Tab-separated table of C-alpha atoms and ligand atoms in Angstrom:
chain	number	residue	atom	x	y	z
P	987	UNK	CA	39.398	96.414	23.731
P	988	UNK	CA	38.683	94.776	26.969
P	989	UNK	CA	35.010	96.539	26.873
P	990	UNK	CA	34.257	94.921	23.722
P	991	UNK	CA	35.533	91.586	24.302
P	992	UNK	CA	33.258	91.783	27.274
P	993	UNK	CA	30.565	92.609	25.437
P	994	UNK	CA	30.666	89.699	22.734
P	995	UNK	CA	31.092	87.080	25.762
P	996	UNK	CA	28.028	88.691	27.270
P	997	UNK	CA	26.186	88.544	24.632
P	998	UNK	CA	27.507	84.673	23.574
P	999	UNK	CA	25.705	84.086	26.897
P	1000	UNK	CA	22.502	85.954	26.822
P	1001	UNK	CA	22.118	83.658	23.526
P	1002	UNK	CA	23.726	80.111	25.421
P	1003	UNK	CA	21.991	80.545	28.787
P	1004	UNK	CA	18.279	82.590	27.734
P	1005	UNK	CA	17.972	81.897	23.710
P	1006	UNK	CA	17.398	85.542	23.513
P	1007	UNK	CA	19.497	87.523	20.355
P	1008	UNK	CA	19.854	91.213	21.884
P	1009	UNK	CA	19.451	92.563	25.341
P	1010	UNK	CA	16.343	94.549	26.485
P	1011	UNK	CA	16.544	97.929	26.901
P	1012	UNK	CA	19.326	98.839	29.770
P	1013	UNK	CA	20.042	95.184	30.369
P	1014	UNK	CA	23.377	95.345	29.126
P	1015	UNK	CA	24.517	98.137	31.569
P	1016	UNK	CA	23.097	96.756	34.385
P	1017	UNK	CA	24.683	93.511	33.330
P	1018	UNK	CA	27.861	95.148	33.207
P	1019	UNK	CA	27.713	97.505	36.448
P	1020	UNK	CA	26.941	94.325	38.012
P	1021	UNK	CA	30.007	92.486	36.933
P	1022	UNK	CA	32.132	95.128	37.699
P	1023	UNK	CA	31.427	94.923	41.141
P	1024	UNK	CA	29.593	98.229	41.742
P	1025	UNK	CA	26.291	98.761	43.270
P	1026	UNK	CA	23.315	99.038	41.266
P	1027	UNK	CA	19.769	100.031	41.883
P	1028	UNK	CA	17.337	99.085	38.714
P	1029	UNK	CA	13.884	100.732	38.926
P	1030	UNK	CA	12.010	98.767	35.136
P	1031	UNK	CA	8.621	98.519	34.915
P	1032	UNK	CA	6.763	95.153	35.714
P	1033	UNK	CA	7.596	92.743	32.239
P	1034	UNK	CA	10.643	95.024	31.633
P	1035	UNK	CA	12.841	92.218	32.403
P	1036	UNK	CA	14.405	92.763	35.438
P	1037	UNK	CA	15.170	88.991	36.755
P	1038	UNK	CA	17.938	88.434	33.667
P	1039	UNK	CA	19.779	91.671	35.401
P	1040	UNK	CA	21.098	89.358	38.068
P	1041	UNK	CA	20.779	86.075	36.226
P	1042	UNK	CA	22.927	86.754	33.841
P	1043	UNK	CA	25.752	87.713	36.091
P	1044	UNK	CA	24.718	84.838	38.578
P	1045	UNK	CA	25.397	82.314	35.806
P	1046	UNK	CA	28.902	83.939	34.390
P	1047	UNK	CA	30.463	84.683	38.363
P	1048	UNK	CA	32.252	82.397	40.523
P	1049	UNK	CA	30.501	81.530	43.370
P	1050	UNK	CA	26.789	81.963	44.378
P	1051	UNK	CA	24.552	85.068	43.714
P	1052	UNK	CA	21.893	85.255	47.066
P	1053	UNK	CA	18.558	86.543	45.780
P	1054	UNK	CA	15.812	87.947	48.091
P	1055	UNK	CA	12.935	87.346	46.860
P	1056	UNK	CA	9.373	87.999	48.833
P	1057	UNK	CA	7.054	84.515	48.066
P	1058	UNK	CA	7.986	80.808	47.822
P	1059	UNK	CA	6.096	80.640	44.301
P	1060	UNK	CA	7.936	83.732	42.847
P	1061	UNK	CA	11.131	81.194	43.531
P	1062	UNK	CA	9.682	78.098	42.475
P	1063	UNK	CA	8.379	79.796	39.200
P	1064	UNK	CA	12.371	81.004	38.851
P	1065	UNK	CA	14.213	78.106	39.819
P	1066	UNK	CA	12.209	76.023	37.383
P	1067	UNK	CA	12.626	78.039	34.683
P	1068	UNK	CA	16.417	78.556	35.298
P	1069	UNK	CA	16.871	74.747	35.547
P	1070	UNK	CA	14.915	74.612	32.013
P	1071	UNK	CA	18.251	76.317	30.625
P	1072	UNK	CA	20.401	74.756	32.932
P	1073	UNK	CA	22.474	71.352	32.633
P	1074	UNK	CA	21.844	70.463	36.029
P	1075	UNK	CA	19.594	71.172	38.697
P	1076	UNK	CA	21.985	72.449	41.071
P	1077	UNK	CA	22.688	75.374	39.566
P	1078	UNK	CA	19.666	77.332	41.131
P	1079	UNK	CA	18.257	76.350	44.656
P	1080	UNK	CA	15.788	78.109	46.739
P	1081	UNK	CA	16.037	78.003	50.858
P	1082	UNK	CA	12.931	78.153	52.660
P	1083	UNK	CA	10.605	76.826	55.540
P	1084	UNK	CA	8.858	74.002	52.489
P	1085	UNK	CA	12.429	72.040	52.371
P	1086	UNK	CA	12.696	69.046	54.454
P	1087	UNK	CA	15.904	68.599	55.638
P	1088	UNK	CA	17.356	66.353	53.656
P	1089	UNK	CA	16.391	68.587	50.564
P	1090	UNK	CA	18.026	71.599	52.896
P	1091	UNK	CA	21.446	69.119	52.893
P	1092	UNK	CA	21.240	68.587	49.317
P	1093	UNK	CA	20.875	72.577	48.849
P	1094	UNK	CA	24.030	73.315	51.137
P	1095	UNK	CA	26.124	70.403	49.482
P	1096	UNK	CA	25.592	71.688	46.374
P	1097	UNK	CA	26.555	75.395	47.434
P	1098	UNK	CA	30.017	73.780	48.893
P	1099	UNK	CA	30.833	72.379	45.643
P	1100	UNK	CA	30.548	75.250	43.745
P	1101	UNK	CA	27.593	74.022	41.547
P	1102	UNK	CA	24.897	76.808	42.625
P	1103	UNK	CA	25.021	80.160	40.944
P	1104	UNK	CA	21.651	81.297	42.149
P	1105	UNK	CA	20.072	80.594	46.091
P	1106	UNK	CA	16.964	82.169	45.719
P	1107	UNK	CA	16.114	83.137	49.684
P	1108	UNK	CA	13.214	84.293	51.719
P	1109	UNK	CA	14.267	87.213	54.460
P	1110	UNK	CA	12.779	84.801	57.020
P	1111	UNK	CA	15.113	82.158	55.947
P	1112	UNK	CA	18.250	84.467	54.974
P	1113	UNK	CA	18.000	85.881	58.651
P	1114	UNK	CA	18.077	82.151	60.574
P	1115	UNK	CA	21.148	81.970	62.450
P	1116	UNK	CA	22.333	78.309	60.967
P	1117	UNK	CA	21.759	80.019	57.548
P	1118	UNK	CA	23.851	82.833	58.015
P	1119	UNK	CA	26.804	80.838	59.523
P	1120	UNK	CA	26.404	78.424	56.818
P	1121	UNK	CA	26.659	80.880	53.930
P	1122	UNK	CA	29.376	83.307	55.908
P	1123	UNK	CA	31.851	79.910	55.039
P	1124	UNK	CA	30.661	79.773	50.952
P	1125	UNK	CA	31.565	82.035	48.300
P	1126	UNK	CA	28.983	84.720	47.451
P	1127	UNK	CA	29.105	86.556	44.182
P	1128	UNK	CA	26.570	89.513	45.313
P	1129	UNK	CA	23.394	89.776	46.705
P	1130	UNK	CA	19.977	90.616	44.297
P	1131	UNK	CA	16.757	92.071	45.871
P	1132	UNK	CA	14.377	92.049	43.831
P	1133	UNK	CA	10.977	92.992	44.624
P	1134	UNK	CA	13.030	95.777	46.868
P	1135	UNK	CA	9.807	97.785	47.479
P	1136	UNK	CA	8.982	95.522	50.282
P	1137	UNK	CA	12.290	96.789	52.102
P	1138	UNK	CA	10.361	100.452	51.607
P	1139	UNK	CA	7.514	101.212	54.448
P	1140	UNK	CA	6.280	103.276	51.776
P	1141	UNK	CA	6.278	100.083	49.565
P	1142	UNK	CA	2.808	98.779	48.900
P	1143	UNK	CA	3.765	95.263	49.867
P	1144	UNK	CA	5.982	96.765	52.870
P	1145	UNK	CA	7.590	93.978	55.295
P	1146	UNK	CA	9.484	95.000	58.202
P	1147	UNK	CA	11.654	91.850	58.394
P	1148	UNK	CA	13.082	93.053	55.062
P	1149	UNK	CA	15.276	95.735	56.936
P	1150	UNK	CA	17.522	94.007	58.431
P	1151	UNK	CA	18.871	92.528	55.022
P	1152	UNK	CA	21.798	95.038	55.346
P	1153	UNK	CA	22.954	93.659	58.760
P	1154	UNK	CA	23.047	90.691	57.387
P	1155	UNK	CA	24.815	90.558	54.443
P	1156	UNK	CA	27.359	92.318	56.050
P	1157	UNK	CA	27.833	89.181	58.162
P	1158	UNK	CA	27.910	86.745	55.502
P	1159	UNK	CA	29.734	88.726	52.705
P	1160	UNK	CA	31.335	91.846	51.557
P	1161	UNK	CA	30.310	91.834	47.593
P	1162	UNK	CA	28.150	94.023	46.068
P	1163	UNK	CA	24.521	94.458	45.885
P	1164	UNK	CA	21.893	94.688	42.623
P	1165	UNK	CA	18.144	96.029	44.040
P	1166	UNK	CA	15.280	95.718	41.594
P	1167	UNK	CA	11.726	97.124	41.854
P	1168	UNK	CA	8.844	98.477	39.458
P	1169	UNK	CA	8.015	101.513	42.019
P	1170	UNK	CA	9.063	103.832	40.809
P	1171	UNK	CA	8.163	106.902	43.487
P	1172	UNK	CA	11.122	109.300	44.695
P	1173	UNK	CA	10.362	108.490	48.187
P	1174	UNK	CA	10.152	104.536	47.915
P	1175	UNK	CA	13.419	104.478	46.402
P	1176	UNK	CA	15.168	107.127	48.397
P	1177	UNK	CA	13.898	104.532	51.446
P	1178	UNK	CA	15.062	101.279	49.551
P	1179	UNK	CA	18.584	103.018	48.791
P	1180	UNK	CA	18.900	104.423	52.418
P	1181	UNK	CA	17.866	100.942	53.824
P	1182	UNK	CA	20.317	99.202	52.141
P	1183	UNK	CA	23.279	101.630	52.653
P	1184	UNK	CA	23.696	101.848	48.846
P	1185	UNK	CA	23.440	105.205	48.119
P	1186	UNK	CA	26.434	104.976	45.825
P	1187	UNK	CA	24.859	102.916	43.627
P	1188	UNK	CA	24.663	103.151	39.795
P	1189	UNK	CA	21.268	103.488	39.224
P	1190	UNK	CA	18.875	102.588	36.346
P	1191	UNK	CA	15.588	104.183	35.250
P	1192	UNK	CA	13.554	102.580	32.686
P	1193	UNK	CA	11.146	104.354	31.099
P	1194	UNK	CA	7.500	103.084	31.939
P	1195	UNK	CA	6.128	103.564	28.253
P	1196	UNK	CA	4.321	99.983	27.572
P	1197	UNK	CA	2.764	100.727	23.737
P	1198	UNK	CA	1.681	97.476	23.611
P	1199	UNK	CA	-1.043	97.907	26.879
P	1200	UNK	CA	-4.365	99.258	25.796
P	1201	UNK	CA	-6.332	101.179	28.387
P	1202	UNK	CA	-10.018	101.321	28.173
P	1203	UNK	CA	-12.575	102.411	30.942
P	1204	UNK	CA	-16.157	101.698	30.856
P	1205	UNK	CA	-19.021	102.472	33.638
P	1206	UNK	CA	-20.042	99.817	35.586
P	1207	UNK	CA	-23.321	98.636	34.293
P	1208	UNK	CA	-24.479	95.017	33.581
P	1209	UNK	CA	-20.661	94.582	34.548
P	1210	UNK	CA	-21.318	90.170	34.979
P	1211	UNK	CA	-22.670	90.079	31.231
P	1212	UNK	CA	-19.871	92.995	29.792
P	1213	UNK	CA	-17.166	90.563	31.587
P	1214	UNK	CA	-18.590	87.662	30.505
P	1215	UNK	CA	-18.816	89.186	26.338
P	1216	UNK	CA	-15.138	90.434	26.578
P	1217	UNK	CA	-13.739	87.142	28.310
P	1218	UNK	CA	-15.387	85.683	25.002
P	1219	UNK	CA	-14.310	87.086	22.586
P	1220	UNK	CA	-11.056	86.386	23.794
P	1221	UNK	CA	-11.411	82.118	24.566
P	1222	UNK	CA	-8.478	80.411	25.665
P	1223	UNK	CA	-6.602	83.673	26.288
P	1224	UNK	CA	-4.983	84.458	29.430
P	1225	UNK	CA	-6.422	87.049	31.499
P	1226	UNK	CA	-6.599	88.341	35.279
P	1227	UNK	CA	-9.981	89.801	36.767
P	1228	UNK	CA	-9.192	91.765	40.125
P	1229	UNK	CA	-11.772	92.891	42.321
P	1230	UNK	CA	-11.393	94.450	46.236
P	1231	UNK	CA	-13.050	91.882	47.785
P	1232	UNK	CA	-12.936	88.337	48.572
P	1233	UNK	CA	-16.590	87.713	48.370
P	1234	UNK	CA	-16.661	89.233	45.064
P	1235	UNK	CA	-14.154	87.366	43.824
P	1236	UNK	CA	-15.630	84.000	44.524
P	1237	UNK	CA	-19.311	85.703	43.207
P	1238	UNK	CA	-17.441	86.921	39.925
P	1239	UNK	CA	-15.345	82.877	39.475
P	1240	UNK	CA	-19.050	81.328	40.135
P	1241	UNK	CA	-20.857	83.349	37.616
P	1242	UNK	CA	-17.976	83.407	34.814
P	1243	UNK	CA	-17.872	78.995	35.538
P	1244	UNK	CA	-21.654	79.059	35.163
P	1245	UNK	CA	-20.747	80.325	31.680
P	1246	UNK	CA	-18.409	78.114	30.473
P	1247	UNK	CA	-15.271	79.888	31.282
P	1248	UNK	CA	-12.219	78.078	32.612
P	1249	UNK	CA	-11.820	80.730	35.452
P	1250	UNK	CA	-10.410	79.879	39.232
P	1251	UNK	CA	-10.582	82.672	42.410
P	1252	UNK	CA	-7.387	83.641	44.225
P	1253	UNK	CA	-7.331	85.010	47.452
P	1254	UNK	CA	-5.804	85.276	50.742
P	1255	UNK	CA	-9.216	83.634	51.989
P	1256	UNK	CA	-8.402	80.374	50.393
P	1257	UNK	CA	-6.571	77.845	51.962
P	1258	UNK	CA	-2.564	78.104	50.677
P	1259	UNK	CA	-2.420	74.331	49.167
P	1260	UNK	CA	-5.678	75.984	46.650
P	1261	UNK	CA	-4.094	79.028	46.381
P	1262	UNK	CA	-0.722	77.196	45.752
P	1263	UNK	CA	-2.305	74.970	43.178
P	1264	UNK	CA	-4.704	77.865	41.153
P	1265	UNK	CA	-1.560	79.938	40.521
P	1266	UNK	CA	0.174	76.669	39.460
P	1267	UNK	CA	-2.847	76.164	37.041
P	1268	UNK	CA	-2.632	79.529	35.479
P	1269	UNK	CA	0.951	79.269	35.027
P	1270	UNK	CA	0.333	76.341	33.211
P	1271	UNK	CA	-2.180	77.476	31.010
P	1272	UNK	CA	-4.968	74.589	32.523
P	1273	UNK	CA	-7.004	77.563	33.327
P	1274	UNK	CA	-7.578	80.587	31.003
P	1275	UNK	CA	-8.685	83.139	33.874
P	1276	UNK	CA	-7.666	84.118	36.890
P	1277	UNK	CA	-10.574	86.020	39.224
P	1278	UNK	CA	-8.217	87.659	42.466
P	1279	UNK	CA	-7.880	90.195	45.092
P	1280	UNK	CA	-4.416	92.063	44.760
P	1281	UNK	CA	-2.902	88.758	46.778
P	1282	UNK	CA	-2.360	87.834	43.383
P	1283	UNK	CA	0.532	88.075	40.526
P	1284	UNK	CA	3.321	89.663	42.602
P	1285	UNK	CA	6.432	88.896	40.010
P	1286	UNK	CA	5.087	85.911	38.717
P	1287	UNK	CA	5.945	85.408	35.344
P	1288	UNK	CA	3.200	84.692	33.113
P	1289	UNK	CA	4.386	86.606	29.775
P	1290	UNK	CA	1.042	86.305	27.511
P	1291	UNK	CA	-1.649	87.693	29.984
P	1292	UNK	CA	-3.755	88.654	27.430
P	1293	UNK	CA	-6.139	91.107	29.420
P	1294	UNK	CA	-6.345	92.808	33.028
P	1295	UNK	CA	-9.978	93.479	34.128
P	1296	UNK	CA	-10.521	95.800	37.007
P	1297	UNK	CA	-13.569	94.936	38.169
P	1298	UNK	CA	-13.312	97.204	41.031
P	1299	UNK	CA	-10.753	100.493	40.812
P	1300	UNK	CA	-7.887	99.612	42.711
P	1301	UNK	CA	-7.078	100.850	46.088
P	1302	UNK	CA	-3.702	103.017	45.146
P	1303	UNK	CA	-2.240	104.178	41.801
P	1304	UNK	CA	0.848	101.892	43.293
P	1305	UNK	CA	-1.407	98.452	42.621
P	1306	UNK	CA	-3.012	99.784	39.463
P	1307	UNK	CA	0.659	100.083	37.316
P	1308	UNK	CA	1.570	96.325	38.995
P	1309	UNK	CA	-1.690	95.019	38.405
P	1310	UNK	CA	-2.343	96.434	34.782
P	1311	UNK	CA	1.302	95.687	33.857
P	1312	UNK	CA	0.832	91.967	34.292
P	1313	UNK	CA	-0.641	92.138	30.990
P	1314	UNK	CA	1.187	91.756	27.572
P	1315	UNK	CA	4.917	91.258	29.485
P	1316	UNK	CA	6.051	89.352	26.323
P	1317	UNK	CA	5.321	92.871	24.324
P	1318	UNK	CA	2.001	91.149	22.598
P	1319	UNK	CA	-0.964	92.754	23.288
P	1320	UNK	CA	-2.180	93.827	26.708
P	1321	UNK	CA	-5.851	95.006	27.142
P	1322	UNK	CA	-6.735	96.507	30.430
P	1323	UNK	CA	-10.031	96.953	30.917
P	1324	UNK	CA	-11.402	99.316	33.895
P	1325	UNK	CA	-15.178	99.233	35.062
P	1326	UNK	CA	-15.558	102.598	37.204
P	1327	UNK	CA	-19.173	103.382	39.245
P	1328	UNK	CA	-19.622	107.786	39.759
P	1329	UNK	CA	-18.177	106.896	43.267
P	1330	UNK	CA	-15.196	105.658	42.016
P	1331	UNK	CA	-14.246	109.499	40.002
P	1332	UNK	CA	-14.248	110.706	43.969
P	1333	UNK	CA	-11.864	107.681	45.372
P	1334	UNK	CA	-9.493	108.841	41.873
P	1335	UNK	CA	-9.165	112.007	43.048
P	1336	UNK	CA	-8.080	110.833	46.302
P	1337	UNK	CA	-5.411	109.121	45.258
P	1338	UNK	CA	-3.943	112.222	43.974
P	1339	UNK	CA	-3.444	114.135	47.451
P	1340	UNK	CA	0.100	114.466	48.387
P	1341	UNK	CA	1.672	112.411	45.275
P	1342	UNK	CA	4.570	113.517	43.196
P	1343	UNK	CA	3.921	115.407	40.306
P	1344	UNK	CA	4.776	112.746	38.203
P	1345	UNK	CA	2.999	110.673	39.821
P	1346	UNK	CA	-0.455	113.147	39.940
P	1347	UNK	CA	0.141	113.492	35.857
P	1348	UNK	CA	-0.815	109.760	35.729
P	1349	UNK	CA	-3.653	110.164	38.007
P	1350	UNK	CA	-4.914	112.652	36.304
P	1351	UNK	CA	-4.656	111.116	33.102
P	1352	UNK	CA	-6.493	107.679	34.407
P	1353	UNK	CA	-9.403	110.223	35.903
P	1354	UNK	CA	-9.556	112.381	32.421
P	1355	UNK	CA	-9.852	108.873	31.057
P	1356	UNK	CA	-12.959	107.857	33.010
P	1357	UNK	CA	-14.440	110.966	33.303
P	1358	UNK	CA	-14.437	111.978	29.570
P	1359	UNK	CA	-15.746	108.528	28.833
P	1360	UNK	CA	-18.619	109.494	31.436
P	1361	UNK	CA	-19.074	112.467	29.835
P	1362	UNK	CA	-19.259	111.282	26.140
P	1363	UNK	CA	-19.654	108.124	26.059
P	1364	UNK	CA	-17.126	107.133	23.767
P	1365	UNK	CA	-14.972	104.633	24.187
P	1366	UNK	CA	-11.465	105.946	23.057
P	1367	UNK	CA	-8.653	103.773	22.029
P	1368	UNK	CA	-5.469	105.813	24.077
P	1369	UNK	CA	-2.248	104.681	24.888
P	1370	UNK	CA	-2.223	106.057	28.708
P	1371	UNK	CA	-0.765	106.069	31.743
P	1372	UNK	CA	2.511	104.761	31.067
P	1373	UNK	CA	3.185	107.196	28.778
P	1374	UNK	CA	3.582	110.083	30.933
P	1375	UNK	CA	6.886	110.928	32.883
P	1376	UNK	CA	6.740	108.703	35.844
P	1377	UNK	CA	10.355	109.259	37.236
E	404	ADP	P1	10.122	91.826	35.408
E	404	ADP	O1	10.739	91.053	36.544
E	404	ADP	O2	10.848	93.108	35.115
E	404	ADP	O3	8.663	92.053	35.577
E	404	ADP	P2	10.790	89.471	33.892
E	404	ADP	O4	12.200	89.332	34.302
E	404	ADP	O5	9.814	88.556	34.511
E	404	ADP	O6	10.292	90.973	34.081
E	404	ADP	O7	10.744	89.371	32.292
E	404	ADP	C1	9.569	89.593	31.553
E	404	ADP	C2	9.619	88.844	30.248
E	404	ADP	O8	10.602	89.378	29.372
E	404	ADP	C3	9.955	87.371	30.428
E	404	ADP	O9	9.046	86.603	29.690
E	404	ADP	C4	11.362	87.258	29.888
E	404	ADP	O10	11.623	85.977	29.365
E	404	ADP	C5	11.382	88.335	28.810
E	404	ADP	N1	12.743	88.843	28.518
E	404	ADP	C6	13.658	89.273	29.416
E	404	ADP	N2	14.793	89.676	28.803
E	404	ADP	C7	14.595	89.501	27.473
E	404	ADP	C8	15.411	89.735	26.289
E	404	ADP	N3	16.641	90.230	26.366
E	404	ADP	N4	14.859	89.432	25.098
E	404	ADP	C9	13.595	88.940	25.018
E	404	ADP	N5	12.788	88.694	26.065
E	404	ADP	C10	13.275	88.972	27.297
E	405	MG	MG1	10.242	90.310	38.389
């Protein structure tokens, strides 16, 4: 009885606090393991929905939920769009080295008086010693990591400071902990879970079938004008163009401006202020295309990317599911488009040495996708990669 009372409140506030009518695949679960106090490890592809698996609970608990998070705009993006749903601003606060300190006192009051539900944190910050004594003497509903494949060294966006988040949190407080992350690989998990001391944890595996992403590889020839035809067709769409290098990326921005397309580089080249402000523009739709290195889109929430252009193939299978799953997260369409030189066939096959089966079968698939294009020509319409077994 209990149970389903719980359910009908949860869902009375998936509806109050999101607008949203039914969960999302496992959200429920997680939701509820959450709640309950246990452990939980969620492993959801990128778009799945993974940052409503601790909001949700942040929102309904009594005190305030701590939530890792790896870049100052991932935050930003989420406490903006939490305050959007919120009545007041205090409810969701983010702790970094950008506050001044009288925005860091207005963070900490609000934590004393109960009105935060979600402190979106750094590990830098989370690991300063005035932070830790501050939040040891608040109440702390659990902890969230999400982005947890940067606690894992073999985590494409590993950072070592992330490993000490254990130590910590057992110094501020003894609740439970929710880790989130779109790698899926046995060993990057087996690290995060190890890591974290949560091997008891309840964990989650979505299945990483995206039917709404459309694969298509094509060689690289006359690549500027192909770009330019597709980018188009498609006007005012959202789409991301990622290439290896910098210098490419600012050749690729120049040529598709010359054309008449609202496009902006991204990379780590660029001063952080542009970079800052480019991302900002994308987000808000003031430009339709995005030309980056993989220093862009980590978590950052742009549901309607319309199209993912590989300009270059990626350097690991890791950053070609993140980067290709940034398109179509609302569940509308998501073309990804790969350009591939003969070279590139080699550099695929590389990739597959010493992965997982599962993880090979993918591989495999994305090289019998550019090799029996090379081979025939024909461009087939296929529903790929995520379609195999990942996990
Ligand atoms: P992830 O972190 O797993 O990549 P996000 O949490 O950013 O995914 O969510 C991706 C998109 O799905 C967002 O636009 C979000 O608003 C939407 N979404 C999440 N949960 C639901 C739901 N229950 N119903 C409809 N849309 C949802
Ligand atoms: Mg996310």
């Amino acid at each position: 009885m209990s149970v389903v009372v719980q359910d009908i409140v949860l869902k009375e506030s998936l509806k109050r606090f999101f607008g949203f009518d039914e969960f999302k695949g496992e959200q429920e679960g997680i939701v509820q393991n959450v709640l309950s106090g246990k452990n939980t490890f969620v492993i959801m592809p990128t778009g799945g929905g993974k940052s409503l698996c601790y909001q949700l609970p942040a929102l309904i608990s009594e005190g305030t939920a701590i939530i890792v998070s790896p870049l100052i705009a991932l935050m930003k993006n989420q406490v903006d769009a939490i305050r959007q749903i919120s009545e007041s601003d205090s409810v969701a606060h983010f702790l970094n080295s950008s506050l001044t300190k009288t925005e860091t006192r207005k963070v900490k009051e609000d934590i004393t008086n109960g009105y935060t539900k979600l402190l979106y944190v750094a590990p830098e910050s989370l690991t300063k010693k005035e932070n830790i004594e501050f939040l040891t003497g608040v109440k702390i509903s659990f902890f969230a990591i999400d982005e947890a494949h940067c606690i894992s060294e073999w985590g494409h966006d590993f950072r070592p400071e992330y490993r000490r988040l254990r130590e910590i949190f057992e110094k501020i407080s003894n609740v439970p902990i929710i880790a989130l992350t779109a790698t899926a690989t046995p060993k990057v998990q087996h690290d995060i879970q190890k890591n974290l001391n949560m091997l008891d944890a309840t964990i989650f595996k979505m299945s990483f079938n995206r039917n709404n992403l459309y694969y298509e590889v094509r060689p690289k020839r006359n690549i500027e004008k192909e770009i330019i035809k597709f980018i188009k067709e498609r006007l005012g769409k959202s789409g991301i163009i990622y290439c290896l290098s910098r210098k490419k990326v600012e050749e690729i921005a120049e040529v598709l401006q010359v054309n008449g397309i609202n496009a902006l580089p991204y990379h780590a080249g660029l001063d952080s202020a542009v970079r800052a402000k480019h991302q900002d523009m994308f987000l808000m739709e003031e430009t339709d295309v995005i030309v980056a290195t993989i220093a862009f889109g980590m978590g950052i929430d742009k549901p309607d990317v319309r199209f993912v252009i590989h300009h270059d193939i990626p350097k690991s299978l890791e950053s070609y599911y993140q980067e290709t799953g940034r398109a179509g997260r609302d569940g509308g369409e998501g073309h990804c488009l790969t350009f591939y030189s003969y070279k590139d066939i080699e550099k695929l096959e590389k990739f597959l040495h010493g992965k997982p089966i599962s993880e090979q079968e993918v591989g495999r698939q994305l090289l019998y996708e550019t090799v029996s294009y090379a081979e025939t020509s024909i461009c087939r319409r296929k529903y790929t990669s995520y379609k195999v077994k990942l996990i």
